[in-house]
């Protein structure tokens, strides 16, 4: 897997280089600290994955500039899968990056963030690449993408529970599973929590997302029912809306 890391923090780059040297699968890693060099390497490098920092403060440009350039540049190979790695939590900036073609966003502030986590994710995408539009053929990747589009962020645990709740429904054998009997207990066992704490964390994530996400983004990406008493979707409404969206996107890939 050929990977281009675009990052201006030398210490962070060194962490990725060290990780790539000790990882159990082969990675051909190139590093660029600036925009112009990154563009030159992209044209010549035939990369499978680009790991892109959005805020290249010590550089001659930034990650958004790179995405704009990549979107309008014709390469001699298939466009690389672009993974954002950033400290920037701005929903507006994330939306701009996605609209310019970013495929996934990792927050550096996420508790379990590490170069190994990013590489493992990139390797998973790379392995699924034989078919056209390969990243959309993986249900887990589609689920994460749908969740992100609605406005959920990975810095709160409820987002992770939502993703696993959706996958529990999709991979389950019940047509209409119960949140209290079929979903919360599965997640509680998996994460060693109580059913109540799983339910509460999901609820907190939904409420927070509804309060901080732009109304236009919510209206575009959440089209199901809401609880009219609160003006916010219930846990069940949100989970099953995402399930429906994931199934719809997955079906269009076949």
Short mmCIF file of C-alpha atoms in Angstrom, two decimals:
data_model
loop_
_atom_site.label_atom_id
_atom_site.label_comp_id
_atom_site.label_asym_id
_atom_site.label_seq_id
_atom_site.Cartn_x
_atom_site.Cartn_y
_atom_site.Cartn_z
CA UNK A 1 0.00 0.00 0.00
CA UNK A 2 1.48 3.31 -1.09
CA UNK A 3 0.68 6.11 1.34
CA UNK A 4 1.38 9.85 1.18
CA UNK A 5 1.39 11.67 4.54
CA UNK A 6 0.92 15.45 4.27
CA UNK A 7 1.73 16.87 7.71
CA UNK A 8 3.77 19.86 8.88
CA UNK A 9 4.47 18.71 12.45
CA UNK A 10 7.80 16.88 12.36
CA UNK A 11 7.19 14.93 15.58
CA UNK A 12 3.86 13.69 14.26
CA UNK A 13 5.47 12.64 10.98
CA UNK A 14 8.13 10.73 12.87
CA UNK A 15 5.44 8.81 14.75
CA UNK A 16 3.93 7.70 11.43
CA UNK A 17 7.32 6.76 9.97
CA UNK A 18 8.18 4.68 13.03
CA UNK A 19 4.78 3.00 13.00
CA UNK A 20 5.07 2.18 9.27
CA UNK A 21 8.42 0.50 9.88
CA UNK A 22 6.99 -1.80 12.54
CA UNK A 23 3.56 -2.59 11.18
CA UNK A 24 2.81 -6.24 10.19
CA UNK A 25 1.86 -5.37 6.60
CA UNK A 26 3.84 -3.54 3.95
CA UNK A 27 3.48 0.23 3.66
CA UNK A 28 5.45 2.40 1.27
CA UNK A 29 5.24 5.76 3.04
CA UNK A 30 6.22 9.15 1.64
CA UNK A 31 6.05 12.34 3.70
CA UNK A 32 5.49 15.92 2.62
CA UNK A 33 5.58 18.91 4.96
CA UNK A 34 4.20 21.36 2.42
CA UNK A 35 1.56 21.83 -0.26
CA UNK A 36 3.74 22.23 -3.36
CA UNK A 37 5.79 19.14 -2.57
CA UNK A 38 2.62 17.17 -1.83
CA UNK A 39 1.18 18.09 -5.21
CA UNK A 40 4.39 17.04 -6.95
CA UNK A 41 4.48 13.71 -5.13
CA UNK A 42 0.78 13.06 -5.82
CA UNK A 43 1.26 13.48 -9.57
CA UNK A 44 4.23 11.13 -9.68
CA UNK A 45 3.55 8.73 -6.83
CA UNK A 46 0.60 6.45 -7.71
CA UNK A 47 -0.65 6.53 -4.12
CA UNK A 48 -3.42 4.35 -2.76
CA UNK A 49 -4.06 6.55 0.27
CA UNK A 50 -3.37 10.15 1.22
CA UNK A 51 -3.27 11.08 4.92
CA UNK A 52 -3.93 14.81 5.04
CA UNK A 53 -3.63 17.31 7.88
CA UNK A 54 -6.03 20.21 7.30
CA UNK A 55 -4.05 22.91 9.07
CA UNK A 56 -0.55 23.00 7.61
CA UNK A 57 0.45 26.03 9.65
CA UNK A 58 4.14 25.87 8.74
CA UNK A 59 3.45 25.22 5.07
CA UNK A 60 2.85 27.07 1.81
CA UNK A 61 -0.84 26.13 1.86
CA UNK A 62 -3.32 24.00 3.76
CA UNK A 63 -5.30 20.78 3.46
CA UNK A 64 -8.32 22.47 1.90
CA UNK A 65 -6.08 23.89 -0.85
CA UNK A 66 -4.76 20.40 -1.51
CA UNK A 67 -8.30 18.98 -1.77
CA UNK A 68 -9.31 21.75 -4.18
CA UNK A 69 -6.24 20.99 -6.29
CA UNK A 70 -6.83 17.23 -6.21
CA UNK A 71 -10.46 17.63 -7.25
CA UNK A 72 -9.49 19.46 -10.45
CA UNK A 73 -6.29 17.57 -11.31
CA UNK A 74 -6.25 14.62 -13.69
CA UNK A 75 -3.93 11.89 -12.46
CA UNK A 76 -2.55 8.92 -14.40
CA UNK A 77 -4.03 6.58 -11.81
CA UNK A 78 -7.22 6.20 -9.77
CA UNK A 79 -7.79 8.97 -7.27
CA UNK A 80 -6.28 8.04 -3.87
CA UNK A 81 -8.49 7.50 -0.83
CA UNK A 82 -8.15 10.67 1.27
CA UNK A 83 -8.16 10.37 5.05
CA UNK A 84 -8.16 13.62 7.02
CA UNK A 85 -6.17 13.67 10.28
CA UNK A 86 -6.81 16.89 12.17
CA UNK A 87 -7.24 18.76 15.43
CA UNK A 88 -9.84 20.98 13.77
CA UNK A 89 -13.31 20.24 15.18
CA UNK A 90 -15.21 22.74 13.02
CA UNK A 91 -18.30 21.17 11.44
CA UNK A 92 -18.19 23.80 8.70
CA UNK A 93 -14.58 22.93 7.84
CA UNK A 94 -15.36 19.20 7.89
CA UNK A 95 -18.29 19.75 5.53
CA UNK A 96 -16.08 21.73 3.15
CA UNK A 97 -13.48 18.94 3.21
CA UNK A 98 -16.10 16.26 2.49
CA UNK A 99 -17.58 18.30 -0.34
CA UNK A 100 -14.11 18.57 -1.84
CA UNK A 101 -13.68 14.79 -1.79
CA UNK A 102 -12.31 13.83 1.63
CA UNK A 103 -13.34 10.23 2.31
CA UNK A 104 -12.94 10.01 6.08
CA UNK A 105 -11.96 12.22 9.02
CA UNK A 106 -9.95 11.22 12.09
CA UNK A 107 -9.80 13.65 15.01
CA UNK A 108 -6.36 13.65 16.63
CA UNK A 109 -8.07 14.44 19.94
CA UNK A 110 -10.03 11.18 19.85
CA UNK A 111 -8.96 9.10 22.90
CA UNK A 112 -7.89 6.06 20.90
CA UNK A 113 -6.33 7.99 18.00
CA UNK A 114 -2.93 6.71 16.87
CA UNK A 115 -0.95 6.27 13.63
CA UNK A 116 -1.61 2.52 13.90
CA UNK A 117 -5.38 3.12 14.03
CA UNK A 118 -5.18 5.27 10.90
CA UNK A 119 -2.96 2.79 9.05
CA UNK A 120 -5.25 -0.12 9.94
CA UNK A 121 -8.23 1.82 8.63
CA UNK A 122 -6.37 2.69 5.43
CA UNK A 123 -5.32 -0.93 4.96
CA UNK A 124 -8.94 -2.02 5.34
CA UNK A 125 -9.96 0.39 2.60
CA UNK A 126 -7.06 -0.71 0.41
CA UNK A 127 -7.98 -4.39 0.72
CA UNK A 128 -11.50 -3.67 -0.45
CA UNK A 129 -10.30 -1.90 -3.58
CA UNK A 130 -10.60 -4.56 -6.36
CA UNK A 131 -14.14 -3.48 -7.22
CA UNK A 132 -15.10 -0.05 -8.48
CA UNK A 133 -16.09 2.39 -5.72
CA UNK A 134 -14.63 -0.12 -3.20
CA UNK A 135 -14.99 1.98 -0.10
CA UNK A 136 -18.77 2.06 -0.46
CA UNK A 137 -18.93 -1.73 -0.49
CA UNK A 138 -17.93 -2.04 3.13
CA UNK A 139 -20.99 -1.65 5.35
CA UNK A 140 -18.94 -0.44 8.28
CA UNK A 141 -17.37 2.34 6.22
CA UNK A 142 -20.76 3.33 4.82
CA UNK A 143 -22.19 3.44 8.35
CA UNK A 144 -19.41 5.70 9.58
CA UNK A 145 -19.86 7.98 6.59
CA UNK A 146 -23.65 8.28 7.07
CA UNK A 147 -23.16 9.03 10.76
CA UNK A 148 -20.59 11.72 9.97
CA UNK A 149 -22.81 13.33 7.33
CA UNK A 150 -25.59 13.82 9.88
CA UNK A 151 -23.11 15.66 12.09
CA UNK A 152 -21.98 13.18 14.72
CA UNK A 153 -18.35 13.46 15.78
CA UNK A 154 -16.05 10.75 17.11
CA UNK A 155 -14.92 12.67 20.19
CA UNK A 156 -17.90 11.40 22.22
CA UNK A 157 -18.52 7.75 23.03
CA UNK A 158 -22.18 7.84 22.00
CA UNK A 159 -21.19 8.12 18.34
CA UNK A 160 -19.32 4.83 18.57
CA UNK A 161 -22.34 3.21 20.24
CA UNK A 162 -24.60 4.50 17.46
CA UNK A 163 -22.38 2.92 14.80
CA UNK A 164 -22.36 -0.42 16.62
CA UNK A 165 -26.11 -0.25 17.21
CA UNK A 166 -26.66 0.22 13.47
CA UNK A 167 -24.38 -2.71 12.65
CA UNK A 168 -26.16 -4.84 15.27
CA UNK A 169 -29.45 -4.22 13.45
CA UNK A 170 -28.00 -4.80 9.99
CA UNK A 171 -26.18 -7.99 10.91
CA UNK A 172 -28.98 -9.26 13.16
CA UNK A 173 -31.63 -11.81 12.23
CA UNK A 174 -34.67 -9.93 13.56
CA UNK A 175 -36.80 -7.87 11.23
CA UNK A 176 -37.78 -5.28 13.86
CA UNK A 177 -35.41 -5.64 16.80
CA UNK A 178 -36.21 -3.96 20.11
CA UNK A 179 -33.87 -1.30 21.44
CA UNK A 180 -34.29 -2.49 25.04
CA UNK A 181 -34.29 -6.24 24.39
CA UNK A 182 -32.06 -6.71 21.34
CA UNK A 183 -29.75 -3.71 20.88
CA UNK A 184 -28.80 -2.19 24.23
CA UNK A 185 -28.00 -5.59 25.82
CA UNK A 186 -25.70 -6.53 22.92
CA UNK A 187 -23.80 -3.26 23.18
CA UNK A 188 -23.73 -3.41 26.98
CA UNK A 189 -22.09 -6.84 26.84
CA UNK A 190 -19.65 -5.76 24.14
CA UNK A 191 -18.51 -2.59 25.92
CA UNK A 192 -18.96 -3.87 29.49
CA UNK A 193 -21.49 -1.17 30.36
CA UNK A 194 -25.07 -1.18 31.61
CA UNK A 195 -27.99 -0.98 29.20
CA UNK A 196 -28.86 2.38 30.72
CA UNK A 197 -25.39 3.86 30.13
CA UNK A 198 -25.46 2.75 26.48
CA UNK A 199 -28.91 4.28 26.00
CA UNK A 200 -27.90 7.48 27.76
CA UNK A 201 -24.68 7.90 25.79
CA UNK A 202 -26.56 7.49 22.49
CA UNK A 203 -29.17 9.99 23.65
CA UNK A 204 -26.47 12.48 24.66
CA UNK A 205 -24.80 12.16 21.26
CA UNK A 206 -28.08 12.81 19.44
CA UNK A 207 -28.98 15.83 21.58
CA UNK A 208 -25.50 17.32 21.23
CA UNK A 209 -25.49 16.81 17.48
CA UNK A 210 -28.93 18.42 17.13
CA UNK A 211 -27.75 21.45 19.09
CA UNK A 212 -24.44 22.13 17.34
CA UNK A 213 -25.03 21.01 13.74
CA UNK A 214 -26.21 23.47 11.09
CA UNK A 215 -29.93 23.13 10.41
CA UNK A 216 -29.35 22.75 6.66
CA UNK A 217 -27.00 19.81 7.22
CA UNK A 218 -29.55 18.11 9.49
CA UNK A 219 -32.40 18.67 7.05
CA UNK A 220 -30.33 17.30 4.18
CA UNK A 221 -29.06 14.20 5.95
CA UNK A 222 -31.84 13.32 8.40
CA UNK A 223 -35.19 12.89 6.67
CA UNK A 224 -37.01 10.59 9.13
CA UNK A 225 -39.43 11.29 11.97
CA UNK A 226 -38.62 13.18 15.15
CA UNK A 227 -40.14 13.26 18.63
CA UNK A 228 -42.48 16.23 18.40
CA UNK A 229 -42.36 16.80 22.15
CA UNK A 230 -38.61 17.44 22.07
CA UNK A 231 -37.97 18.30 18.42
CA UNK A 232 -35.17 15.72 18.43
CA UNK A 233 -35.19 12.14 17.09
CA UNK A 234 -35.49 9.35 19.64
CA UNK A 235 -32.70 6.79 19.86
CA UNK A 236 -34.79 4.33 17.86
CA UNK A 237 -35.74 6.86 15.20
CA UNK A 238 -32.11 7.81 14.69
CA UNK A 239 -30.74 4.24 14.66
CA UNK A 240 -33.30 2.97 12.19
CA UNK A 241 -32.96 6.01 9.95
CA UNK A 242 -29.22 5.34 9.69
CA UNK A 243 -29.89 1.63 9.06
CA UNK A 244 -32.18 2.60 6.19
CA UNK A 245 -29.63 5.00 4.72
CA UNK A 246 -26.80 2.47 4.96
CA UNK A 247 -28.87 -0.25 3.27
CA UNK A 248 -29.85 2.19 0.53
CA UNK A 249 -26.25 3.25 -0.14
CA UNK A 250 -25.01 -0.35 -0.02
CA UNK A 251 -27.69 -1.44 -2.49
CA UNK A 252 -26.59 1.17 -5.02
CA UNK A 253 -23.10 -0.37 -5.01
CA UNK A 254 -24.22 -3.80 -6.23
#
